[in-house]
Amino acid sequence: MLIKYIGTCFVCFDYIEEGKEYQIRKGGRLFHEKCVKKNPYNSYVLLEQKCAKEDRSD
């Protein structure tokens, strides 16, 4: 069985399988959902949240 990977998680830097990705904003960095929940103060997570907030205010 061939597993398709679509990117790298910006918290744990492990591969992300297709269909198991998590994005805070459309077109933003990819994460595992469990990584975001375990590390809510990671610099990449905080940056994506800030960018998403700015995108909504436009």
mmCIF file of N, CA and C in Angstrom:
data_model
loop_
_atom_site.group_PDB
_atom_site.id
_atom_site.type_symbol
_atom_site.label_atom_id
_atom_site.label_comp_id
_atom_site.label_asym_id
_atom_site.label_seq_id
_atom_site.Cartn_x
_atom_site.Cartn_y
_atom_site.Cartn_z
ATOM 1 N N MET A 1 0.838 -1.185 0.000
ATOM 2 C CA MET A 1 0.000 0.000 0.000
ATOM 3 C C MET A 1 0.880 1.244 0.000
ATOM 4 N N LEU A 2 0.584 2.152 -0.890
ATOM 5 C CA LEU A 2 1.350 3.377 -1.030
ATOM 6 C C LEU A 2 0.677 4.491 -0.244
ATOM 7 N N ILE A 3 1.417 5.122 0.635
ATOM 8 C CA ILE A 3 0.884 6.226 1.430
ATOM 9 C C ILE A 3 1.324 7.536 0.795
ATOM 10 N N LYS A 4 0.367 8.433 0.572
ATOM 11 C CA LYS A 4 0.678 9.736 -0.009
ATOM 12 C C LYS A 4 0.887 10.754 1.104
ATOM 13 N N TYR A 5 1.992 11.435 1.025
ATOM 14 C CA TYR A 5 2.285 12.505 1.970
ATOM 15 C C TYR A 5 2.135 13.834 1.249
ATOM 16 N N ILE A 6 1.530 14.806 1.919
ATOM 17 C CA ILE A 6 1.280 16.086 1.261
ATOM 18 C C ILE A 6 2.156 17.206 1.793
ATOM 19 N N GLY A 7 2.867 16.972 2.868
ATOM 20 C CA GLY A 7 3.712 18.019 3.410
ATOM 21 C C GLY A 7 4.330 17.619 4.730
ATOM 22 N N THR A 8 4.867 18.615 5.398
ATOM 23 C CA THR A 8 5.536 18.426 6.674
ATOM 24 C C THR A 8 4.862 19.281 7.733
ATOM 25 N N CYS A 9 4.645 18.707 8.895
ATOM 26 C CA CYS A 9 4.058 19.435 10.018
ATOM 27 C C CYS A 9 5.075 20.452 10.529
ATOM 28 N N PHE A 10 4.651 21.682 10.753
ATOM 29 C CA PHE A 10 5.561 22.727 11.207
ATOM 30 C C PHE A 10 5.782 22.715 12.712
ATOM 31 N N VAL A 11 5.170 21.775 13.421
ATOM 32 C CA VAL A 11 5.416 21.631 14.860
ATOM 33 C C VAL A 11 6.396 20.480 15.106
ATOM 34 N N CYS A 12 6.077 19.296 14.598
ATOM 35 C CA CYS A 12 6.919 18.116 14.855
ATOM 36 C C CYS A 12 7.848 17.788 13.692
ATOM 37 N N PHE A 13 7.664 18.441 12.556
ATOM 38 C CA PHE A 13 8.475 18.239 11.350
ATOM 39 C C PHE A 13 8.438 16.804 10.844
ATOM 40 N N ASP A 14 7.301 16.146 11.037
ATOM 41 C CA ASP A 14 7.071 14.803 10.521
ATOM 42 C C ASP A 14 6.150 14.928 9.297
ATOM 43 N N TYR A 15 6.150 13.902 8.457
ATOM 44 C CA TYR A 15 5.300 13.918 7.266
ATOM 45 C C TYR A 15 3.827 13.885 7.646
ATOM 46 N N ILE A 16 3.009 14.509 6.789
ATOM 47 C CA ILE A 16 1.559 14.520 6.980
ATOM 48 C C ILE A 16 0.938 13.703 5.852
ATOM 49 N N GLU A 17 0.123 12.721 6.237
ATOM 50 C CA GLU A 17 -0.570 11.908 5.244
ATOM 51 C C GLU A 17 -1.718 12.701 4.621
ATOM 52 N N GLU A 18 -2.006 12.369 3.370
ATOM 53 C CA GLU A 18 -3.099 13.022 2.665
ATOM 54 C C GLU A 18 -4.412 12.764 3.390
ATOM 55 N N GLY A 19 -5.184 13.813 3.639
ATOM 56 C CA GLY A 19 -6.458 13.691 4.329
ATOM 57 C C GLY A 19 -6.364 13.875 5.835
ATOM 58 N N LYS A 20 -5.150 13.947 6.377
ATOM 59 C CA LYS A 20 -4.975 14.118 7.820
ATOM 60 C C LYS A 20 -4.321 15.451 8.158
ATOM 61 N N GLU A 21 -4.353 16.362 7.205
ATOM 62 C CA GLU A 21 -3.744 17.669 7.429
ATOM 63 C C GLU A 21 -4.680 18.601 8.197
ATOM 64 N N TYR A 22 -4.105 19.599 8.812
ATOM 65 C CA TYR A 22 -4.870 20.586 9.561
ATOM 66 C C TYR A 22 -4.287 21.950 9.229
ATOM 67 N N GLN A 23 -5.130 22.868 8.808
ATOM 68 C CA GLN A 23 -4.699 24.219 8.507
ATOM 69 C C GLN A 23 -5.514 25.196 9.329
ATOM 70 N N ILE A 24 -4.835 26.181 9.880
ATOM 71 C CA ILE A 24 -5.518 27.204 10.669
ATOM 72 C C ILE A 24 -6.192 28.198 9.736
ATOM 73 N N ARG A 25 -5.548 28.484 8.614
ATOM 74 C CA ARG A 25 -6.143 29.379 7.620
ATOM 75 C C ARG A 25 -5.937 28.782 6.236
ATOM 76 N N LYS A 26 -6.796 29.141 5.319
ATOM 77 C CA LYS A 26 -6.710 28.606 3.956
ATOM 78 C C LYS A 26 -5.402 29.066 3.309
ATOM 79 N N GLY A 27 -4.665 28.117 2.770
ATOM 80 C CA GLY A 27 -3.397 28.437 2.123
ATOM 81 C C GLY A 27 -2.234 28.603 3.090
ATOM 82 N N GLY A 28 -2.482 28.320 4.355
ATOM 83 C CA GLY A 28 -1.446 28.475 5.373
ATOM 84 C C GLY A 28 -0.611 27.222 5.569
ATOM 85 N N ARG A 29 0.207 27.253 6.605
ATOM 86 C CA ARG A 29 1.073 26.117 6.913
ATOM 87 C C ARG A 29 0.254 24.899 7.326
ATOM 88 N N LEU A 30 0.847 23.722 7.126
ATOM 89 C CA LEU A 30 0.187 22.464 7.473
ATOM 90 C C LEU A 30 0.667 21.966 8.832
ATOM 91 N N PHE A 31 -0.262 21.371 9.579
ATOM 92 C CA PHE A 31 0.026 20.816 10.895
ATOM 93 C C PHE A 31 -0.729 19.503 11.058
ATOM 94 N N HIS A 32 -0.329 18.710 12.041
ATOM 95 C CA HIS A 32 -1.175 17.641 12.561
ATOM 96 C C HIS A 32 -2.072 18.303 13.603
ATOM 97 N N GLU A 33 -3.327 17.920 13.659
ATOM 98 C CA GLU A 33 -4.236 18.518 14.638
ATOM 99 C C GLU A 33 -3.767 18.247 16.064
ATOM 100 N N LYS A 34 -3.252 17.044 16.318
ATOM 101 C CA LYS A 34 -2.776 16.702 17.657
ATOM 102 C C LYS A 34 -1.586 17.573 18.061
ATOM 103 N N CYS A 35 -0.745 17.937 17.109
ATOM 104 C CA CYS A 35 0.412 18.789 17.415
ATOM 105 C C CYS A 35 -0.033 20.193 17.820
ATOM 106 N N VAL A 36 -1.052 20.720 17.144
ATOM 107 C CA VAL A 36 -1.559 22.052 17.482
ATOM 108 C C VAL A 36 -2.192 22.036 18.875
ATOM 109 N N LYS A 37 -2.918 20.959 19.192
ATOM 110 C CA LYS A 37 -3.554 20.864 20.513
ATOM 111 C C LYS A 37 -2.530 20.693 21.627
ATOM 112 N N LYS A 38 -1.451 19.953 21.368
ATOM 113 C CA LYS A 38 -0.417 19.729 22.385
ATOM 114 C C LYS A 38 0.507 20.925 22.550
ATOM 115 N N ASN A 39 0.692 21.693 21.484
ATOM 116 C CA ASN A 39 1.648 22.807 21.489
ATOM 117 C C ASN A 39 0.993 24.096 21.010
ATOM 118 N N PRO A 40 0.014 24.620 21.739
ATOM 119 C CA PRO A 40 -0.699 25.809 21.264
ATOM 120 C C PRO A 40 0.156 27.074 21.248
ATOM 121 N N TYR A 41 1.298 27.058 21.913
ATOM 122 C CA TYR A 41 2.158 28.247 21.963
ATOM 123 C C TYR A 41 3.397 28.109 21.089
ATOM 124 N N ASN A 42 3.388 27.133 20.179
ATOM 125 C CA ASN A 42 4.468 26.991 19.213
ATOM 126 C C ASN A 42 4.495 28.241 18.337
ATOM 127 N N SER A 43 5.674 28.704 17.968
ATOM 128 C CA SER A 43 5.788 29.960 17.221
ATOM 129 C C SER A 43 5.058 29.905 15.877
ATOM 130 N N TYR A 44 5.098 28.773 15.182
ATOM 131 C CA TYR A 44 4.396 28.665 13.899
ATOM 132 C C TYR A 44 2.880 28.672 14.097
ATOM 133 N N VAL A 45 2.401 28.044 15.136
ATOM 134 C CA VAL A 45 0.965 28.027 15.426
ATOM 135 C C VAL A 45 0.489 29.441 15.751
ATOM 136 N N LEU A 46 1.227 30.139 16.585
ATOM 137 C CA LEU A 46 0.862 31.509 16.943
ATOM 138 C C LEU A 46 0.890 32.434 15.729
ATOM 139 N N LEU A 47 1.889 32.254 14.863
ATOM 140 C CA LEU A 47 1.982 33.062 13.654
ATOM 141 C C LEU A 47 0.788 32.823 12.740
ATOM 142 N N GLU A 48 0.400 31.571 12.564
ATOM 143 C CA GLU A 48 -0.754 31.260 11.726
ATOM 144 C C GLU A 48 -2.043 31.827 12.314
ATOM 145 N N GLN A 49 -2.183 31.766 13.625
ATOM 146 C CA GLN A 49 -3.374 32.327 14.270
ATOM 147 C C GLN A 49 -3.422 33.837 14.075
ATOM 148 N N LYS A 50 -2.277 34.483 14.158
ATOM 149 C CA LYS A 50 -2.210 35.936 13.961
ATOM 150 C C LYS A 50 -2.567 36.291 12.519
ATOM 151 N N CYS A 51 -2.029 35.555 11.567
ATOM 152 C CA CYS A 51 -2.323 35.794 10.165
ATOM 153 C C CYS A 51 -3.805 35.548 9.846
ATOM 154 N N ALA A 52 -4.376 34.507 10.448
ATOM 155 C CA ALA A 52 -5.789 34.203 10.230
ATOM 156 C C ALA A 52 -6.675 35.321 10.779
ATOM 157 N N LYS A 53 -6.276 35.855 11.915
ATOM 158 C CA LYS A 53 -7.035 36.963 12.526
ATOM 159 C C LYS A 53 -6.974 38.200 11.623
ATOM 160 N N GLU A 54 -5.798 38.476 11.059
ATOM 161 C CA GLU A 54 -5.651 39.618 10.158
ATOM 162 C C GLU A 54 -6.429 39.415 8.859
ATOM 163 N N ASP A 55 -6.464 38.182 8.359
ATOM 164 C CA ASP A 55 -7.222 37.882 7.143
ATOM 165 C C ASP A 55 -8.714 38.124 7.354
ATOM 166 N N ARG A 56 -9.215 37.783 8.534
ATOM 167 C CA ARG A 56 -10.646 37.987 8.831
ATOM 168 C C ARG A 56 -10.995 39.448 8.973
ATOM 169 N N SER A 57 -10.040 40.284 9.394
ATOM 170 C CA SER A 57 -10.326 41.702 9.620
ATOM 171 C C SER A 57 -10.341 42.498 8.319
ATOM 172 N N ASP A 58 -9.821 41.911 7.224
ATOM 173 C CA ASP A 58 -9.793 42.620 5.932
ATOM 174 C C ASP A 58 -11.134 42.750 5.306
#
